[in-house]
Amino acid sequence: SVSRAIKPFAEPGRPPDWFSQKHCASQYSELLETTETPKRKRGEKGEVVETVEDVIVRKLTAERVEELKKIIKETQEKYRQLKKDAELIQAGHMDNRLEELCNEIMMWVF
């Protein structure tokens, strides 16, 4: 049921069986094996003890945040470059490269 629920959030390029129950189970098992078990602490009765699942969630969240930061940075750089190119085109400084730029855009779109 989890594999079906997360399938709409798939990243492009994932293989068709990526969200199969078997693959999800093997991925989860691998996570459990590679994650260090938190040390149990003796403390007060009301103290919350961190579980392996908490460690996995924290680790995966941090990784995803870093991925998203990288994607945002790349997108911002691409935007700045496109804006700079647009300004150069409007100023007439790239008239000799217009056909080449048009071909690049057509390849990017299709």
Tab-separated table of N, CA, C and O in Angstrom, residues 5-94:
chain	number	residue	atom	x	y	z
A	5	ALA	N	1.011	4.399	-2.769
A	5	ALA	CA	0.752	5.759	-2.290
A	5	ALA	C	1.842	6.741	-2.715
A	5	ALA	O	1.559	7.906	-2.979
A	6	ILE	N	3.092	6.280	-2.787
A	6	ILE	CA	4.187	7.196	-3.131
A	6	ILE	C	4.520	7.220	-4.620
A	6	ILE	O	5.303	8.051	-5.055
A	7	LYS	N	3.923	6.348	-5.387
A	7	LYS	CA	4.224	6.276	-6.819
A	7	LYS	C	4.007	7.603	-7.555
A	7	LYS	O	4.816	7.973	-8.402
A	8	PRO	N	2.947	8.373	-7.243
A	8	PRO	CA	2.766	9.652	-7.945
A	8	PRO	C	3.893	10.652	-7.715
A	8	PRO	O	4.055	11.604	-8.469
A	9	PHE	N	4.699	10.442	-6.682
A	9	PHE	CA	5.770	11.370	-6.370
A	9	PHE	C	7.108	10.922	-6.947
A	9	PHE	O	8.158	11.431	-6.554
A	10	ALA	N	7.064	9.992	-7.858
A	10	ALA	CA	8.287	9.413	-8.430
A	10	ALA	C	9.062	10.456	-9.222
A	10	ALA	O	8.499	11.329	-9.868
A	11	GLU	N	10.361	10.329	-9.157
A	11	GLU	CA	11.237	11.169	-9.958
A	11	GLU	C	11.322	10.562	-11.343
A	11	GLU	O	11.263	9.340	-11.501
A	12	PRO	N	11.480	11.381	-12.373
A	12	PRO	CA	11.598	10.819	-13.719
A	12	PRO	C	12.839	9.940	-13.835
A	12	PRO	O	13.854	10.191	-13.201
A	13	GLY	N	12.736	8.892	-14.626
A	13	GLY	CA	13.878	8.017	-14.855
A	13	GLY	C	13.921	6.800	-13.954
A	13	GLY	O	14.836	5.985	-14.071
A	14	ARG	N	12.975	6.661	-13.058
A	14	ARG	CA	12.937	5.477	-12.204
A	14	ARG	C	12.439	4.284	-13.019
A	14	ARG	O	11.546	4.419	-13.838
A	15	PRO	N	13.005	3.085	-12.782
A	15	PRO	CA	12.536	1.897	-13.506
A	15	PRO	C	11.096	1.556	-13.113
A	15	PRO	O	10.646	1.924	-12.021
A	16	PRO	N	10.361	0.856	-13.973
A	16	PRO	CA	8.951	0.548	-13.703
A	16	PRO	C	8.723	-0.241	-12.410
A	16	PRO	O	7.708	-0.069	-11.753
A	17	ASP	N	9.683	-1.080	-12.049
A	17	ASP	CA	9.486	-1.898	-10.845
A	17	ASP	C	9.997	-1.211	-9.573
A	17	ASP	O	10.024	-1.817	-8.505
A	18	TRP	N	10.364	0.042	-9.648
A	18	TRP	CA	10.933	0.765	-8.514
A	18	TRP	C	9.983	0.774	-7.311
A	18	TRP	O	10.390	0.697	-6.177
A	19	PHE	N	8.682	0.863	-7.592
A	19	PHE	CA	7.703	0.955	-6.518
A	19	PHE	C	6.990	-0.364	-6.244
A	19	PHE	O	5.955	-0.388	-5.595
A	20	SER	N	7.557	-1.452	-6.711
A	20	SER	CA	6.952	-2.746	-6.395
A	20	SER	C	7.136	-3.015	-4.903
A	20	SER	O	8.067	-2.522	-4.272
A	21	GLN	N	6.237	-3.810	-4.338
A	21	GLN	CA	6.321	-4.100	-2.911
A	21	GLN	C	7.638	-4.779	-2.561
A	21	GLN	O	8.249	-4.489	-1.534
A	22	LYS	N	8.087	-5.668	-3.434
A	22	LYS	CA	9.332	-6.393	-3.181
A	22	LYS	C	10.520	-5.427	-3.136
A	22	LYS	O	11.370	-5.514	-2.254
A	23	HIS	N	10.568	-4.510	-4.089
A	23	HIS	CA	11.676	-3.560	-4.140
A	23	HIS	C	11.636	-2.611	-2.948
A	23	HIS	O	12.668	-2.315	-2.334
A	24	CYS	N	10.450	-2.130	-2.597
A	24	CYS	CA	10.312	-1.252	-1.429
A	24	CYS	C	10.770	-1.974	-0.159
A	24	CYS	O	11.463	-1.393	0.677
A	25	ALA	N	10.384	-3.229	-0.016
A	25	ALA	CA	10.778	-3.999	1.159
A	25	ALA	C	12.285	-4.185	1.208
A	25	ALA	O	12.903	-4.070	2.275
A	26	SER	N	12.901	-4.447	0.064
A	26	SER	CA	14.357	-4.631	0.055
A	26	SER	C	15.077	-3.314	0.356
A	26	SER	O	16.093	-3.305	1.060
A	27	GLN	N	14.545	-2.199	-0.151
A	27	GLN	CA	15.141	-0.890	0.144
A	27	GLN	C	15.056	-0.588	1.641
A	27	GLN	O	16.006	-0.109	2.251
A	28	TYR	N	13.905	-0.860	2.226
A	28	TYR	CA	13.712	-0.611	3.654
A	28	TYR	C	14.633	-1.507	4.488
A	28	TYR	O	15.250	-1.058	5.450
A	29	SER	N	14.742	-2.764	4.090
A	29	SER	CA	15.626	-3.690	4.790
A	29	SER	C	17.064	-3.202	4.731
A	29	SER	O	17.792	-3.252	5.731
A	30	GLU	N	17.475	-2.732	3.571
A	30	GLU	CA	18.837	-2.202	3.411
A	30	GLU	C	19.056	-0.985	4.307
A	30	GLU	O	20.112	-0.835	4.926
A	31	LEU	N	18.045	-0.107	4.373
A	31	LEU	CA	18.148	1.049	5.261
A	31	LEU	C	18.329	0.624	6.715
A	31	LEU	O	19.146	1.186	7.441
A	32	LEU	N	17.558	-0.358	7.132
A	32	LEU	CA	17.663	-0.832	8.507
A	32	LEU	C	19.034	-1.416	8.797
A	32	LEU	O	19.594	-1.223	9.879
A	33	GLU	N	19.598	-2.130	7.821
A	33	GLU	CA	20.903	-2.759	8.010
A	33	GLU	C	22.029	-1.734	8.056
A	33	GLU	O	23.001	-1.907	8.790
A	34	THR	N	21.924	-0.684	7.258
A	34	THR	CA	23.014	0.291	7.157
A	34	THR	C	22.904	1.428	8.161
A	34	THR	O	23.827	2.220	8.280
A	35	THR	N	21.790	1.501	8.859
A	35	THR	CA	21.612	2.572	9.835
A	35	THR	C	22.084	2.107	11.199
A	35	THR	O	21.737	1.024	11.647
A	36	GLU	N	22.870	2.949	11.812
A	36	GLU	CA	23.395	2.614	13.128
A	36	GLU	C	22.269	2.712	14.159
A	36	GLU	O	21.524	3.680	14.189
A	37	THR	N	22.167	1.697	14.987
A	37	THR	CA	21.134	1.676	16.014
A	37	THR	C	21.477	2.690	17.092
A	37	THR	O	22.607	2.713	17.577
A	38	PRO	N	20.529	3.552	17.442
A	38	PRO	CA	20.826	4.544	18.477
A	38	PRO	C	21.095	3.876	19.823
A	38	PRO	O	20.490	2.857	20.151
A	39	LYS	N	22.001	4.455	20.557
A	39	LYS	CA	22.354	3.912	21.864
A	39	LYS	C	21.228	4.225	22.850
A	39	LYS	O	20.720	5.329	22.901
A	40	ARG	N	20.848	3.242	23.608
A	40	ARG	CA	19.807	3.439	24.626
A	40	ARG	C	20.434	4.126	25.836
A	40	ARG	O	21.506	3.741	26.289
A	41	LYS	N	19.736	5.127	26.300
A	41	LYS	CA	20.225	5.861	27.463
A	41	LYS	C	19.310	5.579	28.641
A	41	LYS	O	18.103	5.492	28.495
A	42	ARG	N	19.932	5.469	29.786
A	42	ARG	CA	19.124	5.346	31.000
A	42	ARG	C	18.819	6.763	31.456
A	42	ARG	O	19.691	7.603	31.543
A	43	GLY	N	17.577	6.983	31.725
A	43	GLY	CA	17.209	8.325	32.143
A	43	GLY	C	15.893	8.322	32.860
A	43	GLY	O	15.454	7.298	33.399
A	44	GLU	N	15.275	9.445	32.818
A	44	GLU	CA	13.987	9.572	33.487
A	44	GLU	C	12.930	8.770	32.757
A	44	GLU	O	13.067	8.477	31.573
A	45	LYS	N	11.855	8.460	33.435
A	45	LYS	CA	10.812	7.620	32.854
A	45	LYS	C	10.146	8.261	31.653
A	45	LYS	O	9.784	7.599	30.701
A	46	GLY	N	9.967	9.554	31.654
A	46	GLY	CA	9.266	10.232	30.569
A	46	GLY	C	10.145	10.551	29.370
A	46	GLY	O	9.705	11.141	28.405
A	47	GLU	N	11.389	10.161	29.403
A	47	GLU	CA	12.331	10.498	28.337
A	47	GLU	C	11.992	9.755	27.046
A	47	GLU	O	11.686	8.575	27.055
A	48	VAL	N	12.036	10.466	25.934
A	48	VAL	CA	11.747	9.867	24.641
A	48	VAL	C	13.030	9.264	24.087
A	48	VAL	O	14.060	9.930	24.027
A	49	VAL	N	12.961	8.005	23.704
A	49	VAL	CA	14.123	7.309	23.164
A	49	VAL	C	14.011	7.313	21.641
A	49	VAL	O	12.974	6.991	21.082
A	50	GLU	N	15.100	7.686	20.973
A	50	GLU	CA	15.110	7.736	19.510
A	50	GLU	C	15.152	6.321	18.947
A	50	GLU	O	15.951	5.496	19.364
A	51	THR	N	14.299	6.060	17.966
A	51	THR	CA	14.243	4.737	17.356
A	51	THR	C	15.048	4.717	16.061
A	51	THR	O	15.448	5.769	15.546
A	52	VAL	N	15.259	3.538	15.525
A	52	VAL	CA	15.959	3.393	14.250
A	52	VAL	C	15.193	4.135	13.157
A	52	VAL	O	15.784	4.792	12.297
A	53	GLU	N	13.872	4.051	13.214
A	53	GLU	CA	13.048	4.733	12.222
A	53	GLU	C	13.250	6.243	12.276
A	53	GLU	O	13.312	6.911	11.243
A	54	ASP	N	13.386	6.794	13.486
A	54	ASP	CA	13.642	8.232	13.639
A	54	ASP	C	14.972	8.615	12.992
A	54	ASP	O	15.082	9.648	12.326
A	55	VAL	N	15.980	7.770	13.200
A	55	VAL	CA	17.301	8.028	12.619
A	55	VAL	C	17.213	8.005	11.093
A	55	VAL	O	17.767	8.881	10.416
A	56	ILE	N	16.498	7.027	10.545
A	56	ILE	CA	16.351	6.918	9.088
A	56	ILE	C	15.627	8.143	8.538
A	56	ILE	O	16.058	8.732	7.540
A	57	VAL	N	14.546	8.541	9.181
A	57	VAL	CA	13.786	9.704	8.709
A	57	VAL	C	14.660	10.951	8.739
A	57	VAL	O	14.676	11.730	7.777
A	58	ARG	N	15.398	11.141	9.821
A	58	ARG	CA	16.259	12.320	9.920
A	58	ARG	C	17.333	12.305	8.837
A	58	ARG	O	17.603	13.322	8.190
A	59	LYS	N	17.936	11.144	8.616
A	59	LYS	CA	18.995	11.014	7.612
A	59	LYS	C	18.461	11.281	6.208
A	59	LYS	O	19.038	12.060	5.448
A	60	LEU	N	17.337	10.645	5.864
A	60	LEU	CA	16.773	10.817	4.532
A	60	LEU	C	16.259	12.238	4.308
A	60	LEU	O	16.373	12.781	3.200
A	61	THR	N	15.718	12.845	5.352
A	61	THR	CA	15.259	14.228	5.243
A	61	THR	C	16.431	15.159	4.964
A	61	THR	O	16.359	16.019	4.085
A	62	ALA	N	17.525	14.960	5.680
A	62	ALA	CA	18.713	15.796	5.460
A	62	ALA	C	19.259	15.616	4.045
A	62	ALA	O	19.632	16.597	3.385
A	63	GLU	N	19.297	14.370	3.567
A	63	GLU	CA	19.776	14.114	2.206
A	63	GLU	C	18.886	14.805	1.177
A	63	GLU	O	19.376	15.403	0.216
A	64	ARG	N	17.568	14.705	1.376
A	64	ARG	CA	16.639	15.313	0.420
A	64	ARG	C	16.738	16.833	0.432
A	64	ARG	O	16.673	17.468	-0.624
A	65	VAL	N	16.923	17.404	1.613
A	65	VAL	CA	17.084	18.855	1.714
A	65	VAL	C	18.317	19.291	0.921
A	65	VAL	O	18.276	20.287	0.182
A	66	GLU	N	19.406	18.549	1.043
A	66	GLU	CA	20.624	18.867	0.293
A	66	GLU	C	20.397	18.734	-1.215
A	66	GLU	O	20.859	19.565	-1.996
A	67	GLU	N	19.691	17.681	-1.627
A	67	GLU	CA	19.372	17.512	-3.046
A	67	GLU	C	18.568	18.694	-3.560
A	67	GLU	O	18.845	19.224	-4.644
A	68	LEU	N	17.559	19.105	-2.804
A	68	LEU	CA	16.712	20.215	-3.224
A	68	LEU	C	17.488	21.529	-3.272
A	68	LEU	O	17.293	22.331	-4.183
A	69	LYS	N	18.397	21.733	-2.322
A	69	LYS	CA	19.238	22.933	-2.345
A	69	LYS	C	20.087	22.956	-3.612
A	69	LYS	O	20.247	24.006	-4.246
A	70	LYS	N	20.634	21.801	-3.975
A	70	LYS	CA	21.460	21.708	-5.182
A	70	LYS	C	20.628	22.010	-6.423
A	70	LYS	O	21.060	22.748	-7.315
A	71	ILE	N	19.419	21.448	-6.484
A	71	ILE	CA	18.534	21.682	-7.630
A	71	ILE	C	18.168	23.151	-7.726
A	71	ILE	O	18.170	23.742	-8.816
A	72	ILE	N	17.874	23.783	-6.584
A	72	ILE	CA	17.528	25.210	-6.571
A	72	ILE	C	18.702	26.037	-7.065
A	72	ILE	O	18.532	26.948	-7.886
A	73	LYS	N	19.896	25.713	-6.602
A	73	LYS	CA	21.091	26.457	-7.018
A	73	LYS	C	21.311	26.329	-8.526
A	73	LYS	O	21.580	27.320	-9.211
A	74	GLU	N	21.181	25.104	-9.060
A	74	GLU	CA	21.352	24.890	-10.496
A	74	GLU	C	20.297	25.648	-11.290
A	74	GLU	O	20.594	26.249	-12.333
A	75	THR	N	19.057	25.651	-10.810
A	75	THR	CA	17.976	26.352	-11.486
A	75	THR	C	18.221	27.858	-11.482
A	75	THR	O	18.004	28.538	-12.489
A	76	GLN	N	18.684	28.377	-10.344
A	76	GLN	CA	18.981	29.809	-10.263
A	76	GLN	C	20.108	30.195	-11.214
A	76	GLN	O	20.039	31.232	-11.891
A	77	GLU	N	21.137	29.363	-11.314
A	77	GLU	CA	22.243	29.640	-12.231
A	77	GLU	C	21.762	29.624	-13.679
A	77	GLU	O	22.136	30.487	-14.477
A	78	LYS	N	20.929	28.642	-14.013
A	78	LYS	CA	20.379	28.552	-15.372
A	78	LYS	C	19.525	29.787	-15.676
A	78	LYS	O	19.615	30.362	-16.755
A	79	TYR	N	18.719	30.214	-14.707
A	79	TYR	CA	17.879	31.390	-14.883
A	79	TYR	C	18.730	32.636	-15.137
A	79	TYR	O	18.452	33.410	-16.052
A	80	ARG	N	19.779	32.802	-14.317
A	80	ARG	CA	20.654	33.971	-14.500
A	80	ARG	C	21.291	33.973	-15.886
A	80	ARG	O	21.386	35.005	-16.540
A	81	GLN	N	21.736	32.790	-16.328
A	81	GLN	CA	22.360	32.695	-17.652
A	81	GLN	C	21.361	33.017	-18.751
A	81	GLN	O	21.665	33.748	-19.688
A	82	LEU	N	20.146	32.467	-18.639
A	82	LEU	CA	19.117	32.745	-19.643
A	82	LEU	C	18.736	34.218	-19.654
A	82	LEU	O	18.526	34.806	-20.722
A	83	LYS	N	18.647	34.826	-18.494
A	83	LYS	CA	18.317	36.253	-18.405
A	83	LYS	C	19.417	37.086	-19.054
A	83	LYS	O	19.144	38.027	-19.813
A	84	LYS	N	20.667	36.718	-18.785
A	84	LYS	CA	21.810	37.422	-19.380
A	84	LYS	C	21.777	37.277	-20.908
A	84	LYS	O	21.966	38.257	-21.635
A	85	ASP	N	21.511	36.047	-21.379
A	85	ASP	CA	21.423	35.823	-22.823
A	85	ASP	C	20.293	36.633	-23.442
A	85	ASP	O	20.455	37.212	-24.520
A	86	ALA	N	19.153	36.689	-22.772
A	86	ALA	CA	18.015	37.451	-23.282
A	86	ALA	C	18.356	38.933	-23.390
A	86	ALA	O	18.001	39.598	-24.377
A	87	GLU	N	19.048	39.458	-22.394
A	87	GLU	CA	19.457	40.868	-22.429
A	87	GLU	C	20.433	41.126	-23.566
A	87	GLU	O	20.333	42.152	-24.259
A	88	LEU	N	21.368	40.208	-23.779
A	88	LEU	CA	22.324	40.361	-24.882
A	88	LEU	C	21.624	40.297	-26.238
A	88	LEU	O	21.970	41.040	-27.163
A	89	ILE	N	20.636	39.419	-26.352
A	89	ILE	CA	19.877	39.304	-27.606
A	89	ILE	C	19.105	40.591	-27.873
A	89	ILE	O	19.122	41.122	-28.987
A	90	GLN	N	18.433	41.105	-26.837
A	90	GLN	CA	17.660	42.334	-26.995
A	90	GLN	C	18.548	43.523	-27.332
A	90	GLN	O	18.136	44.421	-28.064
A	91	ALA	N	19.768	43.529	-26.835
A	91	ALA	CA	20.698	44.618	-27.120
A	91	ALA	C	21.341	44.471	-28.493
A	91	ALA	O	22.028	45.383	-28.949
A	92	GLY	N	21.119	43.321	-29.146
A	92	GLY	CA	21.667	43.109	-30.484
A	92	GLY	C	23.088	42.599	-30.503
A	92	GLY	O	23.726	42.590	-31.552
A	93	HIS	N	23.600	42.153	-29.360
A	93	HIS	CA	24.987	41.691	-29.296
A	93	HIS	C	25.156	40.232	-29.715
A	93	HIS	O	26.281	39.760	-29.833
A	94	MET	N	24.061	39.535	-29.935
A	94	MET	CA	24.167	38.117	-30.283
A	94	MET	C	23.499	37.810	-31.625
A	94	MET	O	23.126	36.674	-31.887
